[in-house]
XYZ file of C-alpha atoms in Angstrom:
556
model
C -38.868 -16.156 6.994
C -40.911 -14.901 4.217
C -40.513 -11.299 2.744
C -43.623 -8.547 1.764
C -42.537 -6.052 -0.521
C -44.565 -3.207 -2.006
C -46.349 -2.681 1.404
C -47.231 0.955 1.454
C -48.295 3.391 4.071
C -48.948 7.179 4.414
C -45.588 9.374 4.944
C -47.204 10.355 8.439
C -48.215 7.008 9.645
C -48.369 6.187 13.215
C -45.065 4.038 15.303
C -46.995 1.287 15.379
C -49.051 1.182 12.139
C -46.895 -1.389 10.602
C -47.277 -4.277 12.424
C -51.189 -4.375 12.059
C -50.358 -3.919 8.140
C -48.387 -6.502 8.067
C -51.172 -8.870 9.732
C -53.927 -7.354 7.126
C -51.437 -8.292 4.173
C -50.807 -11.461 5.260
C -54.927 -11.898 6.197
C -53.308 -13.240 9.477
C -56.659 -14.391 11.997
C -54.532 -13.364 15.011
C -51.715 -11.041 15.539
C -50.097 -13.642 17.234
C -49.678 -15.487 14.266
C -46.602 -12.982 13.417
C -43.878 -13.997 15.726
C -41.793 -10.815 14.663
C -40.502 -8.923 11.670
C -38.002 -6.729 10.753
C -37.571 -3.851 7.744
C -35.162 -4.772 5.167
C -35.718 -1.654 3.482
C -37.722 1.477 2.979
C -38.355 3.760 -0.028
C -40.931 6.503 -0.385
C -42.996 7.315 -3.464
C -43.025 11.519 -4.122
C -44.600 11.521 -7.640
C -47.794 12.597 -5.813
C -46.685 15.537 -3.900
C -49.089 15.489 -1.603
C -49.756 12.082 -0.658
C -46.476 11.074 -0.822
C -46.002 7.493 0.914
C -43.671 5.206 2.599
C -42.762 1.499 0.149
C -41.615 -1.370 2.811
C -39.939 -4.691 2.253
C -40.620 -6.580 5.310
C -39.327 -9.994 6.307
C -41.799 -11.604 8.550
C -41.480 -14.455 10.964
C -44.671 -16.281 11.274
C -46.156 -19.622 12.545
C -47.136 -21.009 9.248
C -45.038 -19.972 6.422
C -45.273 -22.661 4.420
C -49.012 -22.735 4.844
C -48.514 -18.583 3.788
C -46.421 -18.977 0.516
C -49.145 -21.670 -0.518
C -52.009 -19.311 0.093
C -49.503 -16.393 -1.890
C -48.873 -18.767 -4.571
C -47.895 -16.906 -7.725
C -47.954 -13.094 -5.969
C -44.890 -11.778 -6.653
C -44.743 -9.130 -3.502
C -45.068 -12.336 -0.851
C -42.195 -14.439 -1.098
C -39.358 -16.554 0.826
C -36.850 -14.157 1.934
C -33.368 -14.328 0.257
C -30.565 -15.881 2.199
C -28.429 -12.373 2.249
C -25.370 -14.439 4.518
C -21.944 -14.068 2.760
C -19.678 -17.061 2.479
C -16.334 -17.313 1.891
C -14.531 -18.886 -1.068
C -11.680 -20.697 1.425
C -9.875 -20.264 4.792
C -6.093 -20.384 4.391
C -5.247 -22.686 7.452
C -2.635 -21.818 9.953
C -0.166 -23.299 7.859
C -0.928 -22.453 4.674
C 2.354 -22.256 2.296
C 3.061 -22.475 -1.530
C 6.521 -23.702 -2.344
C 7.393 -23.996 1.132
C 6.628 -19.643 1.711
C 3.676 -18.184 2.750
C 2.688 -16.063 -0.220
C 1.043 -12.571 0.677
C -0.945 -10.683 -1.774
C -1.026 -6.843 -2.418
C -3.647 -4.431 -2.749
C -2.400 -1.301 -4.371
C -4.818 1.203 -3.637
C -7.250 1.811 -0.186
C -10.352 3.474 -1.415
C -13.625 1.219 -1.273
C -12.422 -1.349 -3.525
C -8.744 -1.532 -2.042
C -10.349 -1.363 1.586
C -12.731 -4.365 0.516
C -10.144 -6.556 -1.199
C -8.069 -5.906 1.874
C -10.779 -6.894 4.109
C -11.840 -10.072 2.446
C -8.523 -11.400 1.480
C -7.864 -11.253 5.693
C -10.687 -12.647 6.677
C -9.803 -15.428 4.303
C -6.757 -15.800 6.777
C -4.000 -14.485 3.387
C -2.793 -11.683 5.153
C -2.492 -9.043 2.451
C -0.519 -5.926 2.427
C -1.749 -2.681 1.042
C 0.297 -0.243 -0.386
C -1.578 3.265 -0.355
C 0.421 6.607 -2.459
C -1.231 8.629 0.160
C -1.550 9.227 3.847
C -3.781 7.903 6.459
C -7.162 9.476 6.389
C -6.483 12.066 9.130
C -3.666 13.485 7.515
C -4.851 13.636 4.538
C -8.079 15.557 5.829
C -5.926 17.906 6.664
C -3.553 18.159 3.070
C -7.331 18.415 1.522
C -7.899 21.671 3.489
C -5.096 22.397 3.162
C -5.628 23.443 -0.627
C -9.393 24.523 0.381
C -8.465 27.077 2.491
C -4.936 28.115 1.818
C -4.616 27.394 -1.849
C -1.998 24.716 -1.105
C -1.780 21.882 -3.002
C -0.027 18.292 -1.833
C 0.024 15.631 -5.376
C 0.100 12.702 -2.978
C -2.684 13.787 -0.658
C -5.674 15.306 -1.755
C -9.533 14.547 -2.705
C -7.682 11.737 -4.762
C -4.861 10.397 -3.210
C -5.063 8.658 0.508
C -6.683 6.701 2.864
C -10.797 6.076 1.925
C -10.135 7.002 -1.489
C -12.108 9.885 -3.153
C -15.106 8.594 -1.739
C -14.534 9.903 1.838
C -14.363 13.496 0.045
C -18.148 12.719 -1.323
C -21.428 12.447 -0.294
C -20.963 9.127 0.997
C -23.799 7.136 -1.042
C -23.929 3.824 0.050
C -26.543 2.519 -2.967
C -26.277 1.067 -6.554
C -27.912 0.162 -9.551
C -25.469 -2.928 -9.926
C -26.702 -6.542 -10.142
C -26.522 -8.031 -7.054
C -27.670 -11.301 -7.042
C -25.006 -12.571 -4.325
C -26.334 -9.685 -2.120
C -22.543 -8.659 -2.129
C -24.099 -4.575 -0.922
C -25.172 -6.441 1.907
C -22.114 -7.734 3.241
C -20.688 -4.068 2.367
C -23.460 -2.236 4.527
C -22.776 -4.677 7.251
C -18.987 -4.460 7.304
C -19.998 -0.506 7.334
C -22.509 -0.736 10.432
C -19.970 -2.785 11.945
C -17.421 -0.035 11.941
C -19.988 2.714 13.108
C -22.200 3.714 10.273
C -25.856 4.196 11.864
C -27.669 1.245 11.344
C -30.397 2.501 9.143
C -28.204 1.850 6.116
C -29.319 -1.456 6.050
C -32.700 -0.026 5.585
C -33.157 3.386 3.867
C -33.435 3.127 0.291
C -30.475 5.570 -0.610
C -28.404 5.314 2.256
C -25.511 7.549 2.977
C -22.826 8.500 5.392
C -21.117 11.846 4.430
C -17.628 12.123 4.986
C -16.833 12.650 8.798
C -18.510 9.326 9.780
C -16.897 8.030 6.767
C -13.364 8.610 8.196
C -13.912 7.109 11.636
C -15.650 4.136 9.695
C -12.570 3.936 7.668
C -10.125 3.649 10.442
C -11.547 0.866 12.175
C -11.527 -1.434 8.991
C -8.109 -1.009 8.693
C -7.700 -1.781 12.329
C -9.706 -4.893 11.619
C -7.493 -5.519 8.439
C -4.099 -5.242 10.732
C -5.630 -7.384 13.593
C -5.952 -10.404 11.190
C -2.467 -10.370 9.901
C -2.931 -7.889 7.111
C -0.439 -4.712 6.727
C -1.376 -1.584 5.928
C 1.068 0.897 4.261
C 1.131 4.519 3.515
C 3.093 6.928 1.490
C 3.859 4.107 -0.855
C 3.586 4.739 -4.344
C 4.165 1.883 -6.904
C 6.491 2.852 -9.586
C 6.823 -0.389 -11.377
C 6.033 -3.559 -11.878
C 7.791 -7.151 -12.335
C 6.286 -8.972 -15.198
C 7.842 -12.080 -16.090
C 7.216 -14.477 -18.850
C 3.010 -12.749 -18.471
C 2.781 -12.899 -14.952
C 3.310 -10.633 -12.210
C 5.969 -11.304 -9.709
C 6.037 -8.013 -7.997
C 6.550 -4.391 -7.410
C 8.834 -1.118 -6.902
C 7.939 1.667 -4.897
C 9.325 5.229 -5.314
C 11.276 4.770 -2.273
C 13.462 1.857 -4.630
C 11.672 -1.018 -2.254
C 11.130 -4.344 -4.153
C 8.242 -6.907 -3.008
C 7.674 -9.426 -4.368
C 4.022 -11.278 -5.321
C 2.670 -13.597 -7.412
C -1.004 -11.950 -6.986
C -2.008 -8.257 -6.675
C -5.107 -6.577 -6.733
C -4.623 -3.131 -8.711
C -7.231 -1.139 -7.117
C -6.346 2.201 -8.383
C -8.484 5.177 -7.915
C -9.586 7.112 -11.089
C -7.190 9.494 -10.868
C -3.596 7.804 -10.775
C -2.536 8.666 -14.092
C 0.778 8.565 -13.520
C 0.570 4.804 -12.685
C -1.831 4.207 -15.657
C 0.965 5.747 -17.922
C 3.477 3.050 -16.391
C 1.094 0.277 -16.928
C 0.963 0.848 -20.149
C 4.556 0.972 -20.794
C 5.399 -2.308 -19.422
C 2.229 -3.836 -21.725
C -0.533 -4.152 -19.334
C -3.588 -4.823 -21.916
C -6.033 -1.666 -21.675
C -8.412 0.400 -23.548
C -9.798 3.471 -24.053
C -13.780 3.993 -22.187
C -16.474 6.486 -22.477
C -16.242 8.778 -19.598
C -18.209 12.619 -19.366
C -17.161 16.432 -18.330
C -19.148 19.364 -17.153
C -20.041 21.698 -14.253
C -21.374 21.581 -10.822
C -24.258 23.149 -10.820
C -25.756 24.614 -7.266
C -29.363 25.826 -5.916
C -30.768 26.534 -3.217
C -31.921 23.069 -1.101
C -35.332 24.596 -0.698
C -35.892 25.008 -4.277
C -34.741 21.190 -4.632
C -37.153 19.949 -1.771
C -39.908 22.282 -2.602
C -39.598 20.971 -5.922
C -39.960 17.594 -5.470
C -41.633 17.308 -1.989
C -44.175 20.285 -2.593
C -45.815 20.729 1.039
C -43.440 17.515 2.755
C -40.865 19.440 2.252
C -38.508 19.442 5.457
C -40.315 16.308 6.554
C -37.161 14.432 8.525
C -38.057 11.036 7.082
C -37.301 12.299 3.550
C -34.620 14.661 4.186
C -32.438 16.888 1.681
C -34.004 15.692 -1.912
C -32.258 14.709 -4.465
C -32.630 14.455 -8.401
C -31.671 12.502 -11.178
C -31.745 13.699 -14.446
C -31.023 13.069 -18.498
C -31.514 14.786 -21.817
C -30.890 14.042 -25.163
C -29.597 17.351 -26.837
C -30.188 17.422 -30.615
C -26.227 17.145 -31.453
C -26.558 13.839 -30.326
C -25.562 14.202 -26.925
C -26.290 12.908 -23.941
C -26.820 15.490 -20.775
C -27.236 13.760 -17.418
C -26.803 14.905 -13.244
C -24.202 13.343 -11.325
C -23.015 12.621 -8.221
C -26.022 14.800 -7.228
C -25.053 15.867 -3.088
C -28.062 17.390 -1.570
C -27.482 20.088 1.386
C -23.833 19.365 0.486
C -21.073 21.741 -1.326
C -18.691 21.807 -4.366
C -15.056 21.307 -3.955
C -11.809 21.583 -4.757
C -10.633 18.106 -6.322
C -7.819 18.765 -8.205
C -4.635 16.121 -8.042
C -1.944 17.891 -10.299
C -0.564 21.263 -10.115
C -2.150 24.105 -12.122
C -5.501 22.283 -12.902
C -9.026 23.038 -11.848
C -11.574 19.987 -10.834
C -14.725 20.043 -9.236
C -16.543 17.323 -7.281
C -19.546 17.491 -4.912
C -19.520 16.441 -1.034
C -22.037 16.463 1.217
C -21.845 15.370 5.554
C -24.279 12.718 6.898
C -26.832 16.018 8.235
C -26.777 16.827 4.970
C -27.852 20.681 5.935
C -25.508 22.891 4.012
C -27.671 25.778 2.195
C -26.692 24.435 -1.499
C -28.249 21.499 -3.249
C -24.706 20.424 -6.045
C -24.781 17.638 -8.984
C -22.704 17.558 -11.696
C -24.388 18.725 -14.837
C -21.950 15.901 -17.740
C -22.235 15.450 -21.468
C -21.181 12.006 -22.342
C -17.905 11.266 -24.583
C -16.518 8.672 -26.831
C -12.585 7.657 -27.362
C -13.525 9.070 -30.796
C -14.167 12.736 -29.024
C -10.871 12.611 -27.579
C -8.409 10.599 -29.676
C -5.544 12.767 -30.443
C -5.204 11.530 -34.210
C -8.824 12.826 -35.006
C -9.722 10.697 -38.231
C -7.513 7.836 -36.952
C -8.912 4.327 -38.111
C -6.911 2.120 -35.233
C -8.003 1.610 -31.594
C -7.697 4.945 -29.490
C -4.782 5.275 -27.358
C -6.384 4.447 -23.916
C -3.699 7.126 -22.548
C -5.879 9.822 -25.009
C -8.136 10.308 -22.588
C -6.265 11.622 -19.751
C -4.603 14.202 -22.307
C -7.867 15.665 -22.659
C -8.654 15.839 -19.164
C -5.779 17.772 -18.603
C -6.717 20.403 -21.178
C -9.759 21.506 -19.727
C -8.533 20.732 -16.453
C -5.810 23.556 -17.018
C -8.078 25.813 -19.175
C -10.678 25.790 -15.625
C -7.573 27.098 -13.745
C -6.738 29.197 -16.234
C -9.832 30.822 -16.382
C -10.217 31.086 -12.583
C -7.003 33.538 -13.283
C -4.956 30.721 -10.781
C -4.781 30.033 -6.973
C -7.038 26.802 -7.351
C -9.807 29.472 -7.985
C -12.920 28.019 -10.346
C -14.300 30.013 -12.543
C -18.060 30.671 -12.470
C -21.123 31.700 -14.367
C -24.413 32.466 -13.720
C -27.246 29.572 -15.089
C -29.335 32.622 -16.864
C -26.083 34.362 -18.325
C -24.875 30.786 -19.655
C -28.176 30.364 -21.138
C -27.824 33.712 -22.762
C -24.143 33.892 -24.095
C -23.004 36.486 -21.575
C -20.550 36.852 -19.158
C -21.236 36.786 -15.584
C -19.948 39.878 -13.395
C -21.533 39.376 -10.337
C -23.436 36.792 -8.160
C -27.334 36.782 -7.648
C -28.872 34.959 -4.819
C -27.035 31.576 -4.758
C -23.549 32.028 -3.152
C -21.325 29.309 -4.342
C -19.658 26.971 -2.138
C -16.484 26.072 -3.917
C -13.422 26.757 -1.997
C -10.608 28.285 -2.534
C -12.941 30.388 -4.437
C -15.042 31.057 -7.724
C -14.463 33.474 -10.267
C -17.367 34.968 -12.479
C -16.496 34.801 -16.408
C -17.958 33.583 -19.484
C -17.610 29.597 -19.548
C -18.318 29.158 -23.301
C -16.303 32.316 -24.642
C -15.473 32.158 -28.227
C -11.883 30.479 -28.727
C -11.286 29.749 -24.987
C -14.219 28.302 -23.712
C -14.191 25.449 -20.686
C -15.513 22.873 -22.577
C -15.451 21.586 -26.098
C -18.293 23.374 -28.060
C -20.350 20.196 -28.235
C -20.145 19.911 -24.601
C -21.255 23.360 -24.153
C -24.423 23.684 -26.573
C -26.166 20.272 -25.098
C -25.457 21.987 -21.750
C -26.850 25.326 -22.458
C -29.965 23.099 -24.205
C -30.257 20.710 -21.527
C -30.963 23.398 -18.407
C -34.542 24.572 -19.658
C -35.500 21.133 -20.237
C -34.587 20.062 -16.822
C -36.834 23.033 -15.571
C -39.585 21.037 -16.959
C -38.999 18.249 -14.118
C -37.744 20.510 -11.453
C -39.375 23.710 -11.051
C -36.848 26.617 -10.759
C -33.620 24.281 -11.884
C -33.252 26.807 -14.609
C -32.850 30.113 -11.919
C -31.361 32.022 -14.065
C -29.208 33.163 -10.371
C -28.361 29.054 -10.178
C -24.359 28.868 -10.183
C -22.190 26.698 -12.870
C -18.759 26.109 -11.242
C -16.337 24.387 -13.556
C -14.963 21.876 -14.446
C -16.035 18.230 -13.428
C -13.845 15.663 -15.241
C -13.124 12.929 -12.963
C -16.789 11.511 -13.663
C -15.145 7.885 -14.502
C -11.639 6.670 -15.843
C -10.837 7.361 -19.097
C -9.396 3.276 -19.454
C -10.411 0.116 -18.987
C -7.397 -2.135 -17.662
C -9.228 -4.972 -19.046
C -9.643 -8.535 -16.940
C -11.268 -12.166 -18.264
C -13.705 -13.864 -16.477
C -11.394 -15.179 -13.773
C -11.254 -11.067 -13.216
C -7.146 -10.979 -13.855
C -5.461 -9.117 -16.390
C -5.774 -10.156 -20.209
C -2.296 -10.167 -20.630
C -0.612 -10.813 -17.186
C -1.597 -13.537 -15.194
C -1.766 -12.767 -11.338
C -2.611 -8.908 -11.554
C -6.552 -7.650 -11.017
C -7.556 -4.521 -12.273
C -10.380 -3.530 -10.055
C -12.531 -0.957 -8.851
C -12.668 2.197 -10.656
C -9.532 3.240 -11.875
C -9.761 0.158 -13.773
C -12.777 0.913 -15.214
C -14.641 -1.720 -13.341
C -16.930 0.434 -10.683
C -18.350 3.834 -10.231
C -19.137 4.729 -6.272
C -18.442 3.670 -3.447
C -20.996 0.712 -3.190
C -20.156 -0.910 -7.092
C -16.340 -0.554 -5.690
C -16.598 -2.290 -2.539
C -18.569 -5.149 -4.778
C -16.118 -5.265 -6.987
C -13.379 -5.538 -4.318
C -15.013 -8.132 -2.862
C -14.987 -10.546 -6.232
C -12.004 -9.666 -7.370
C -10.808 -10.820 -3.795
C -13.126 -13.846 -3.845
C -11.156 -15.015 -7.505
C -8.028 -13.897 -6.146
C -8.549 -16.689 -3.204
C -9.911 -18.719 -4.673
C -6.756 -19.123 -7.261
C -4.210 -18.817 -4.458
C -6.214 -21.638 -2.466
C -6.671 -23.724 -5.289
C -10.073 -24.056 -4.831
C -13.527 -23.262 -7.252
C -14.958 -20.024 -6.399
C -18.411 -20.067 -4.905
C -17.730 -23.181 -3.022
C -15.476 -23.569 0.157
């Protein structure tokens, strides 16, 4: 096979048009001479708004490749195409024992990374059990709307906590800017399609799911996960670990339960402070990490697509649009979208009692009336160490602490009941409070409460955080036309952007300090989506494997 990339048509081409462009490219004498081909992936180009076209990668089977890649000698968009298969690190035969037991490894965690781990480490034949704090995904669909619509919050089952992790309460992006040399996203996406996710993931250039496909999806690869040997567990919260002599030998759960392992995975979601804070009691090696905090912002989806599509808007091949976005505000600071959910809406994704945090979720149809990103100002340890001045390293636990304080100020200002509170883009901009809404009705549920966000002496957000904002939105108008409505709705606060630690890992991806545990994913400060997780799930499976096998990773 060889591979075309860069091979552009019109947005409105015909069915059929590509095959013919494929022959012209290749300067083909007959059509014949390509056997077949299929799309590995399509992107569009928008910065001309009205000849916006359609970027393929192609791989091509044809009678004389190698006579092909002579002819394309030195052009870089006709090439061999990649050998994408995934291989495994090791089998564990039928028999497979260490000290005359069969060792089993544990995941703690089941969002992407956990579920990924999982998945590998089974079809590796080592039978792993997972040990999720929250409840299978059904039930904790319904805990989540549960505090959407009746204000009722459950600590163990929420946007955070349970089966999918907080991905499946998202917008379900299935792309990264990782390095993937190993083509590890493509063993992801397939394991996805497998389990139901339409198969033009493998080919759209941002691919997503949204979040009731996502739950289906979810369920079968933990069906796949059991029928290999694995266990999966819910409602099982690790409250300690066995360390011994710098290596793990196992784990308590709330319940009292002991199990004991030699090697766990510690795929902990972003957002499981209370394990982080146990971590680092027993001397687990981590460190403080830049994270950000802001607001949800929301418009109207047409302004978005009418913005960046001018008259393609509502064309079905480019869907909802999206945006990315960064500014650097004269104090230094960096102002960026995230998590950006076209046709999507803003919710509730608080964990602990008595706090306020916002994320964005959108469903595969992506047709809600609100375009949502989160508008973040970056942050150092040195922002939020609790000694200001301090010359030592930053406690990594530092971080969470200041979470929590704008977390609780948000719910605070939403005057309680898991209400956010609210302002108006052109009131923000202008140092006044908001008193009523304008033309964009916010989405968040349980509700939104107009105030001032930056009021003197009890404002949401550090002061920093709040003037690169407030500087940032009129610049951004400058790339998207009307981004700076003044009736555009901040909803606050968004805090969960990353972990605040790093559990740091070596090169053989385990601990620093205790041999047999692997921080992954990104609670440990190792991944930030769904996609990087799932990668990162996969390796740190892969090394775990490969060390319980005996064997060198990369080679069977």
């Amino acid at each position: 096979m060889l591979r075309i990339t860069e091979l552009r048509l019109p947005l409105n081409h015909a069915e059929d048009a590509l095959r013919p462009a494929i022959v012209a490219r290749l300067g083909l004498d007959e059509d014949a001479d390509l056997v077949a081909f299929t799309v590995f992936k399509r992107a569009y180009d928008a910065r001309k708004k009205t000849a916006i076209v359609l970027i393929y990668t192609v791989d091509c089977d044809v009678r004389d490749e190698a006579g092909l890649l002579a002819k394309f000698e030195g052009d870089p968009h006709v090439r061999p195409s990649p050998d994408t298969t995934y291989r495994f690190v090791g089998h564990a035969p039928a028999d497979f024992a260490v000290n005359g037991e069969r060792p089993r490894p544990l995941v703690i965690g089941f969002g992407p990374c956990g579920i990924f781990a999982a998945l590998i480490l089974a079809q590796m034949g080592l039978r792993p059990i997972v040990l999720e704090r929250g409840k299978a995904v059904r039930e904790r669909t319904k805990d989540t709307w549960g505090l959407w619509r009746q204000r009722a919050l459950n600590p163990e089952s929420n946007v955070q906590f349970g089966e999918g992790g907080a991905g499946t309460f998202s917008d379900g992006k299935l792309w990264s800017q990782i390095s993937d040399p190993r083509h590890l996203t493509r063993k992801v996406l397939t394991e996805f399609v497998k389990s139901g996710a339409p198969e033009e993931i493998l080919y759209v250039s941002k691919p997503h799911i949204g979040t009731f496909r996502l739950v289906g999806m979810v369920e079968k690869i933990r069906a796949e996960i059991i029928a290999l040997g694995g266990e999966v567990r819910f409602e099982q919260r690790v409250s300690d670990v066995r360390i011994e002599d710098g290596h793990i030998r196992g784990v308590t759960l709330a319940s009292g339960e002991e199990l004991r392992a030699d090697h766990v995975v510690l795929a902990l979601g972003h957002s499981a402070r209370d394990t982080f804070t146990m971590l680092h009691e027993r001397g687990v090696y981590m460190e403080a990490k830049p994270f950000s905090i802001g607001y949800r912002i929301e418009h109207p989806q047409s302004v978005i697509d009418r913005a960046r599509f001018g008259p393609n808007a509502g064309n079905p091949i480019l869907g909802a649009a999206d945006y990315k976005l960064v500014h650097h505000a004269k104090n230094g600071r960096a102002v960026y979208s995230f998590c950006m959910c076209p046709g999507g809406t803003v919710v509730a994704a608080t964990s602990e009692p008595n706090r306020v945090v916002t994320n964005g979720m959108s469903q595969y149809s992506r047709n809600e009336r609100n375009a949502n990103a989160g508008i973040v100002v970056g942050i150092s340890p040195e922002d939020y160490r609790r000694d200001p001045g301090g010359t030592g390293p930053v406690n990594p636990l530092d971080g969470m602490a200041f979470q929590r304080i704008w977390e609780s100020r948000a719910y605070e200002l939403g005057e309680g009941g898991y209400q956010a509170p609210g302002q108006l883009v052109g009131d923000f901009i202008k140092r006044q409070r908001s008193t009523a809404l304008g033309s964009v009705e916010p989405s968040y549920k349980p509700g939104v409460r107009m105030t001032d966000l930056a009021q003197k002496d009890h404002g949401s957000l550090p002061v920093y955080a709040l003037d690169a904002i407030r500087e940032a939105l009129p610049a951004f108008e400058k790339q998207i036309k009307g981004f700076s409505m003044v009736d555009a709705v901040l909803t606050g606060v968004e805090t969960r952007t990353s972990s605040p630690l790093r559990i740091t890992r070596g090169r053989d991806y385990q601990s620093l300090n205790v041999r047999g545990l692997f921080p992954a994913g990104e609670g440990a400060g190792y991944a930030g989506g769904i996609m990087s997780a799932g990668v990162d799930g996969i390796e740190v499976a892969e090394a775990l494997g490969a060390d319980l096998l005996g064997v060198e990773r990369g080679r069977p």
